[in-house]
CSV table of C-alpha atoms in Angstrom, one decimal:
chain,number,residue,atom,x,y,z
A,1331,MET,CA,13.7,-22.3,11.4
A,1332,ARG,CA,11.4,-19.3,10.8
A,1333,LEU,CA,9.6,-19.5,7.5
A,1334,THR,CA,9.3,-16.4,5.6
A,1335,ARG,CA,7.9,-15.5,2.1
A,1336,ARG,CA,11.2,-14.3,1.0
A,1337,GLY,CA,12.9,-17.5,2.0
A,1338,LEU,CA,10.1,-19.3,0.2
A,1339,LEU,CA,10.6,-17.2,-3.1
A,1340,VAL,CA,14.5,-17.7,-2.8
A,1341,GLY,CA,14.3,-21.3,-2.5
A,1342,ALA,CA,11.7,-21.5,-5.3
A,1343,GLY,CA,14.0,-19.4,-7.6
A,1344,VAL,CA,17.0,-21.9,-7.0
A,1345,GLY,CA,15.1,-24.9,-7.5
A,1346,GLY,CA,12.4,-24.0,-10.0
A,1347,GLY,CA,14.7,-23.5,-13.1
A,1348,LEU,CA,15.6,-27.5,-12.7
A,1349,VAL,CA,12.0,-28.4,-13.3
A,1350,VAL,CA,11.8,-29.2,-17.1
A,1351,ALA,CA,9.5,-32.3,-17.2
A,1352,TRP,CA,5.8,-31.9,-17.5
A,1353,SER,CA,2.5,-34.1,-17.4
A,1354,PHE,CA,-0.9,-33.6,-19.0
A,1355,THR,CA,-4.3,-34.7,-17.8
A,1356,ARG,CA,-7.5,-35.0,-20.2
A,1357,HIS,CA,-9.5,-33.4,-17.3
A,1358,ARG,CA,-11.5,-30.4,-18.7
A,1359,ALA,CA,-14.2,-29.8,-16.2
A,1360,ALA,CA,-13.7,-26.6,-13.9
A,1361,THR,CA,-14.3,-28.4,-10.4
A,1362,PRO,CA,-12.7,-25.9,-7.7
A,1363,LEU,CA,-12.2,-27.2,-4.2
A,1364,ARG,CA,-15.7,-27.3,-2.9
A,1365,ALA,CA,-16.9,-27.1,0.4
A,1366,ARG,CA,-18.9,-30.1,2.1
A,1367,ASP,CA,-21.4,-29.8,4.9
A,1368,GLY,CA,-19.7,-27.8,7.9
A,1369,GLU,CA,-16.9,-26.9,5.7
A,1370,LEU,CA,-15.5,-23.3,4.9
A,1371,ALA,CA,-14.2,-22.8,1.2
A,1372,ALA,CA,-12.5,-19.8,0.2
A,1373,GLY,CA,-12.5,-19.5,-3.7
A,1374,ALA,CA,-11.1,-22.6,-5.6
A,1375,TRP,CA,-8.2,-22.7,-3.4
A,1376,ILE,CA,-8.8,-23.3,0.4
A,1377,ARG,CA,-11.0,-25.7,2.3
A,1378,ILE,CA,-11.3,-25.9,6.1
A,1379,ALA,CA,-13.0,-28.9,7.6
A,1380,PRO,CA,-14.6,-29.0,11.2
A,1381,THR,CA,-11.6,-31.2,12.1
A,1382,GLY,CA,-9.3,-28.2,11.3
A,1383,VAL,CA,-7.9,-29.7,8.5
A,1384,VAL,CA,-6.8,-27.2,5.8
A,1385,SER,CA,-6.9,-28.4,2.2
A,1386,VAL,CA,-4.9,-26.6,-0.3
A,1387,ALA,CA,-5.8,-27.0,-4.2
A,1388,ALA,CA,-2.9,-28.2,-6.3
A,1389,PRO,CA,-3.4,-27.9,-9.9
A,1390,PHE,CA,0.1,-29.1,-11.0
A,1391,CYS,CA,2.0,-32.2,-10.8
A,1392,GLU,CA,4.3,-32.9,-8.1
A,1393,MET,CA,7.4,-34.9,-9.4
A,1394,GLY,CA,9.6,-34.4,-6.2
A,1395,GLN,CA,10.5,-30.8,-6.9
A,1396,GLY,CA,8.5,-29.7,-3.9
A,1397,ILE,CA,5.9,-27.3,-5.3
A,1398,ALA,CA,3.1,-29.0,-3.4
A,1399,SER,CA,4.7,-28.4,-0.2
A,1400,LEU,CA,5.7,-24.7,-1.2
A,1401,ILE,CA,2.2,-23.8,-2.2
A,1402,ALA,CA,0.8,-25.5,1.1
A,1403,GLN,CA,3.4,-23.4,3.1
A,1404,VAL,CA,2.3,-20.0,1.3
A,1405,ALA,CA,-1.4,-20.8,2.2
A,1406,ALA,CA,-0.4,-21.7,5.8
A,1407,VAL,CA,1.5,-18.7,6.5
A,1408,GLU,CA,-1.1,-16.3,5.1
A,1409,LEU,CA,-3.8,-18.2,6.9
A,1410,GLY,CA,-2.1,-18.6,10.1
A,1411,ALA,CA,-2.7,-22.3,10.1
A,1412,ASP,CA,-1.4,-25.1,12.3
A,1413,TRP,CA,1.1,-26.7,9.6
A,1414,LYS,CA,0.6,-30.1,11.1
A,1415,LEU,CA,-3.2,-29.9,9.9
A,1416,VAL,CA,-2.5,-28.5,6.3
A,1417,SER,CA,-2.9,-30.8,3.3
A,1418,VAL,CA,-2.8,-30.6,-0.3
A,1419,GLU,CA,-5.5,-31.9,-2.7
A,1420,PRO,CA,-5.1,-32.6,-6.4
A,1421,VAL,CA,-7.8,-30.8,-8.6
A,1422,PRO,CA,-8.5,-31.3,-12.3
A,1423,ALA,CA,-7.8,-28.8,-14.9
A,1424,GLY,CA,-10.3,-26.0,-14.8
A,1425,ALA,CA,-10.5,-22.2,-15.5
A,1426,ASP,CA,-9.9,-21.5,-11.8
A,1427,TYR,CA,-6.4,-22.9,-12.2
A,1428,GLY,CA,-5.1,-21.4,-15.4
A,1429,ASP,CA,-1.2,-20.8,-15.5
A,1430,ALA,CA,-1.0,-17.7,-17.4
A,1431,VAL,CA,2.8,-17.4,-16.7
A,1432,LEU,CA,3.3,-20.8,-18.5
A,1433,ALA,CA,0.9,-19.7,-21.2
A,1434,ALA,CA,2.9,-16.7,-22.0
A,1435,GLN,CA,6.1,-18.6,-22.1
A,1436,TRP,CA,4.6,-21.0,-24.5
A,1437,ALA,CA,3.0,-18.5,-26.6
A,1438,PRO,CA,5.1,-19.3,-29.7
A,1439,LEU,CA,3.6,-22.8,-29.6
A,1440,TRP,CA,0.0,-22.0,-29.5
A,1441,MET,CA,0.1,-18.5,-31.3
A,1442,PRO,CA,3.1,-18.8,-33.6
A,1443,VAL,CA,2.0,-15.8,-35.5
A,1444,GLY,CA,2.2,-12.7,-33.3
A,1445,ALA,CA,3.4,-14.6,-30.3
A,1446,ARG,CA,4.9,-11.3,-28.7
A,1447,PHE,CA,1.4,-10.1,-28.2
A,1448,ALA,CA,0.7,-13.0,-25.8
A,1449,SER,CA,4.2,-12.8,-23.9
A,1450,ASP,CA,3.0,-10.8,-20.9
A,1451,PRO,CA,1.5,-13.3,-18.4
A,1452,GLU,CA,-0.6,-10.2,-16.9
A,1453,GLY,CA,-1.9,-9.5,-20.5
A,1454,SER,CA,-5.5,-10.3,-21.6
A,1455,ILE,CA,-4.4,-12.9,-24.3
A,1456,ALA,CA,-2.2,-15.1,-22.1
A,1457,ARG,CA,-4.8,-15.0,-19.3
A,1458,ARG,CA,-7.6,-15.9,-21.4
A,1459,TYR,CA,-5.7,-18.8,-23.3
A,1460,ALA,CA,-4.6,-20.1,-19.8
A,1461,THR,CA,-8.4,-20.1,-18.5
A,1462,THR,CA,-9.8,-21.4,-21.8
A,1463,HIS,CA,-7.2,-24.2,-22.1
A,1464,PRO,CA,-6.3,-25.2,-18.8
A,1465,LEU,CA,-3.8,-28.1,-18.2
A,1466,VAL,CA,-2.6,-29.8,-15.1
A,1467,VAL,CA,1.1,-29.2,-15.7
A,1468,THR,CA,4.4,-28.4,-14.2
A,1469,ALA,CA,7.2,-27.0,-16.3
A,1470,GLN,CA,9.8,-24.3,-16.5
A,1471,GLY,CA,9.3,-23.6,-12.6
A,1472,THR,CA,6.2,-21.3,-13.2
A,1473,ALA,CA,3.7,-22.7,-10.7
A,1474,LEU,CA,4.8,-20.5,-7.8
A,1475,ALA,CA,4.7,-17.3,-10.0
A,1476,ALA,CA,1.2,-18.2,-11.3
A,1477,PHE,CA,-0.4,-19.4,-8.2
A,1478,GLU,CA,1.2,-17.7,-5.2
A,1479,GLN,CA,-0.9,-14.6,-5.4
A,1480,PRO,CA,-4.4,-16.4,-5.8
A,1481,VAL,CA,-3.4,-18.9,-3.0
A,1482,ARG,CA,-2.5,-16.0,-0.7
A,1483,GLU,CA,-5.8,-14.0,-1.5
A,1484,ALA,CA,-7.9,-17.2,-0.9
A,1485,ALA,CA,-6.1,-17.9,2.5
A,1486,ALA,CA,-6.5,-14.1,3.4
A,1487,ALA,CA,-10.2,-14.4,2.5
A,1488,ALA,CA,-10.6,-17.4,4.8
A,1489,ARG,CA,-8.6,-15.8,7.5
A,1490,ALA,CA,-11.1,-12.7,7.4
A,1491,MET,CA,-14.1,-15.0,7.4
A,1492,LEU,CA,-13.0,-17.0,10.3
A,1493,ALA,CA,-12.2,-13.8,12.2
A,1494,LYS,CA,-15.8,-12.6,11.5
A,1495,ALA,CA,-17.3,-15.8,13.0
A,1496,ALA,CA,-15.2,-15.8,15.9
A,1497,ALA,CA,-15.8,-11.8,16.6
A,1498,SER,CA,-19.4,-12.6,16.3
A,1499,GLN,CA,-19.1,-14.9,19.3
A,1500,TRP,CA,-17.1,-12.8,21.2
A,1501,GLY,CA,-18.7,-9.4,20.8
A,1502,VAL,CA,-15.6,-7.7,19.2
A,1503,SER,CA,-14.5,-6.1,15.9
A,1504,TRP,CA,-13.2,-8.8,13.6
A,1505,SER,CA,-10.5,-6.6,12.4
A,1506,ASP,CA,-9.1,-6.8,15.9
A,1507,CYS,CA,-8.8,-10.5,15.6
A,1508,ASP,CA,-5.6,-12.4,14.2
A,1509,THR,CA,-5.0,-15.9,13.5
A,1510,ARG,CA,-2.2,-18.2,14.7
A,1511,ASN,CA,-1.5,-21.9,15.0
A,1512,GLY,CA,-4.9,-22.8,13.5
A,1513,ALA,CA,-7.1,-20.6,15.7
A,1514,VAL,CA,-8.6,-17.3,15.7
A,1515,ILE,CA,-7.2,-15.2,18.5
A,1516,HIS,CA,-8.3,-11.9,20.4
A,1517,GLY,CA,-6.4,-11.1,23.5
A,1518,LYS,CA,-6.6,-14.2,25.7
A,1519,GLN,CA,-9.5,-15.7,23.8
A,1520,SER,CA,-9.0,-18.4,21.1
A,1521,LEU,CA,-11.1,-20.5,18.7
A,1522,ALA,CA,-9.8,-23.2,16.5
A,1523,PHE,CA,-10.4,-23.0,12.8
A,1524,GLY,CA,-12.4,-26.3,12.8
A,1525,LYS,CA,-15.2,-25.0,15.4
A,1526,LEU,CA,-15.7,-21.9,13.4
A,1527,ALA,CA,-15.6,-23.4,9.7
A,1528,ASP,CA,-19.5,-23.9,9.5
A,1529,ALA,CA,-20.2,-20.2,11.0
A,1530,ALA,CA,-17.6,-18.7,8.9
A,1531,ALA,CA,-19.0,-20.2,5.7
A,1532,ARG,CA,-22.0,-17.7,6.4
A,1533,TYR,CA,-19.9,-14.6,6.0
A,1534,ASN,CA,-18.6,-12.9,3.0
A,1535,PRO,CA,-15.0,-12.0,2.6
A,1536,PRO,CA,-13.7,-8.4,2.1
A,1537,GLY,CA,-13.8,-7.3,-1.4
A,1538,THR,CA,-9.9,-6.8,-1.2
A,1539,PRO,CA,-8.5,-9.2,1.4
A,1540,TRP,CA,-5.8,-7.8,3.7
A,1541,LEU,CA,-2.4,-9.8,3.0
A,1542,ARG,CA,0.4,-10.2,5.6
A,1543,ALA,CA,3.6,-8.8,5.0
A,1544,GLU,CA,5.4,-11.5,6.9
A,1545,PRO,CA,4.4,-14.6,8.6
A,1546,ALA,CA,2.3,-14.4,12.0
A,1547,LYS,CA,4.7,-14.7,14.8
A,1548,ASP,CA,5.0,-18.0,16.4
A,1549,SER,CA,3.0,-19.6,13.8
A,1550,SER,CA,3.3,-23.4,13.6
A,1551,ALA,CA,4.0,-23.2,10.0
A,1552,ALA,CA,7.5,-21.7,10.8
């Protein structure tokens, strides 16, 4: 079955409303998914090891509702990863993982006077609260709405950095490269993510990473 962003979003919309339980942790330190020697990290969300394994941060509680798999699929599609090499890694609560959507929905709890001013998840009040009072929590089906965009942006940034590393070896423009099945490709040339991770870490991502409109053709994430 071909994986599409539309299909993911529809599936999340059907199941997300059923997730009403939540869990908290006492972690407060902002500890993003950091790269070790030879690894590539993109923001606080994506890490690629020399083995080719792609780790995706999971700042939520997986209780069988499938959100961990869903976020991993979002990352895999955007990155052009080999789905068999994608994993999720629980991370502690921190400013990098604030859920502004949930903060806005819960505004009457933490801001009972004037809650309407914090009801917009894109507004500065909800966003500030989410980053200064981070929680590892899954409630009211907000995880995809809160985290899809930053995960996609991190995956797109990693894709660009990998493309730059491969293009440097091939003597071509990185913008002419693509990713598929866990490798950067240009014509008949191909280099696996794992072999590029160390070199890719030396490059800066574009200021505004290009996001895919649809999954890459023949991606093993499909």
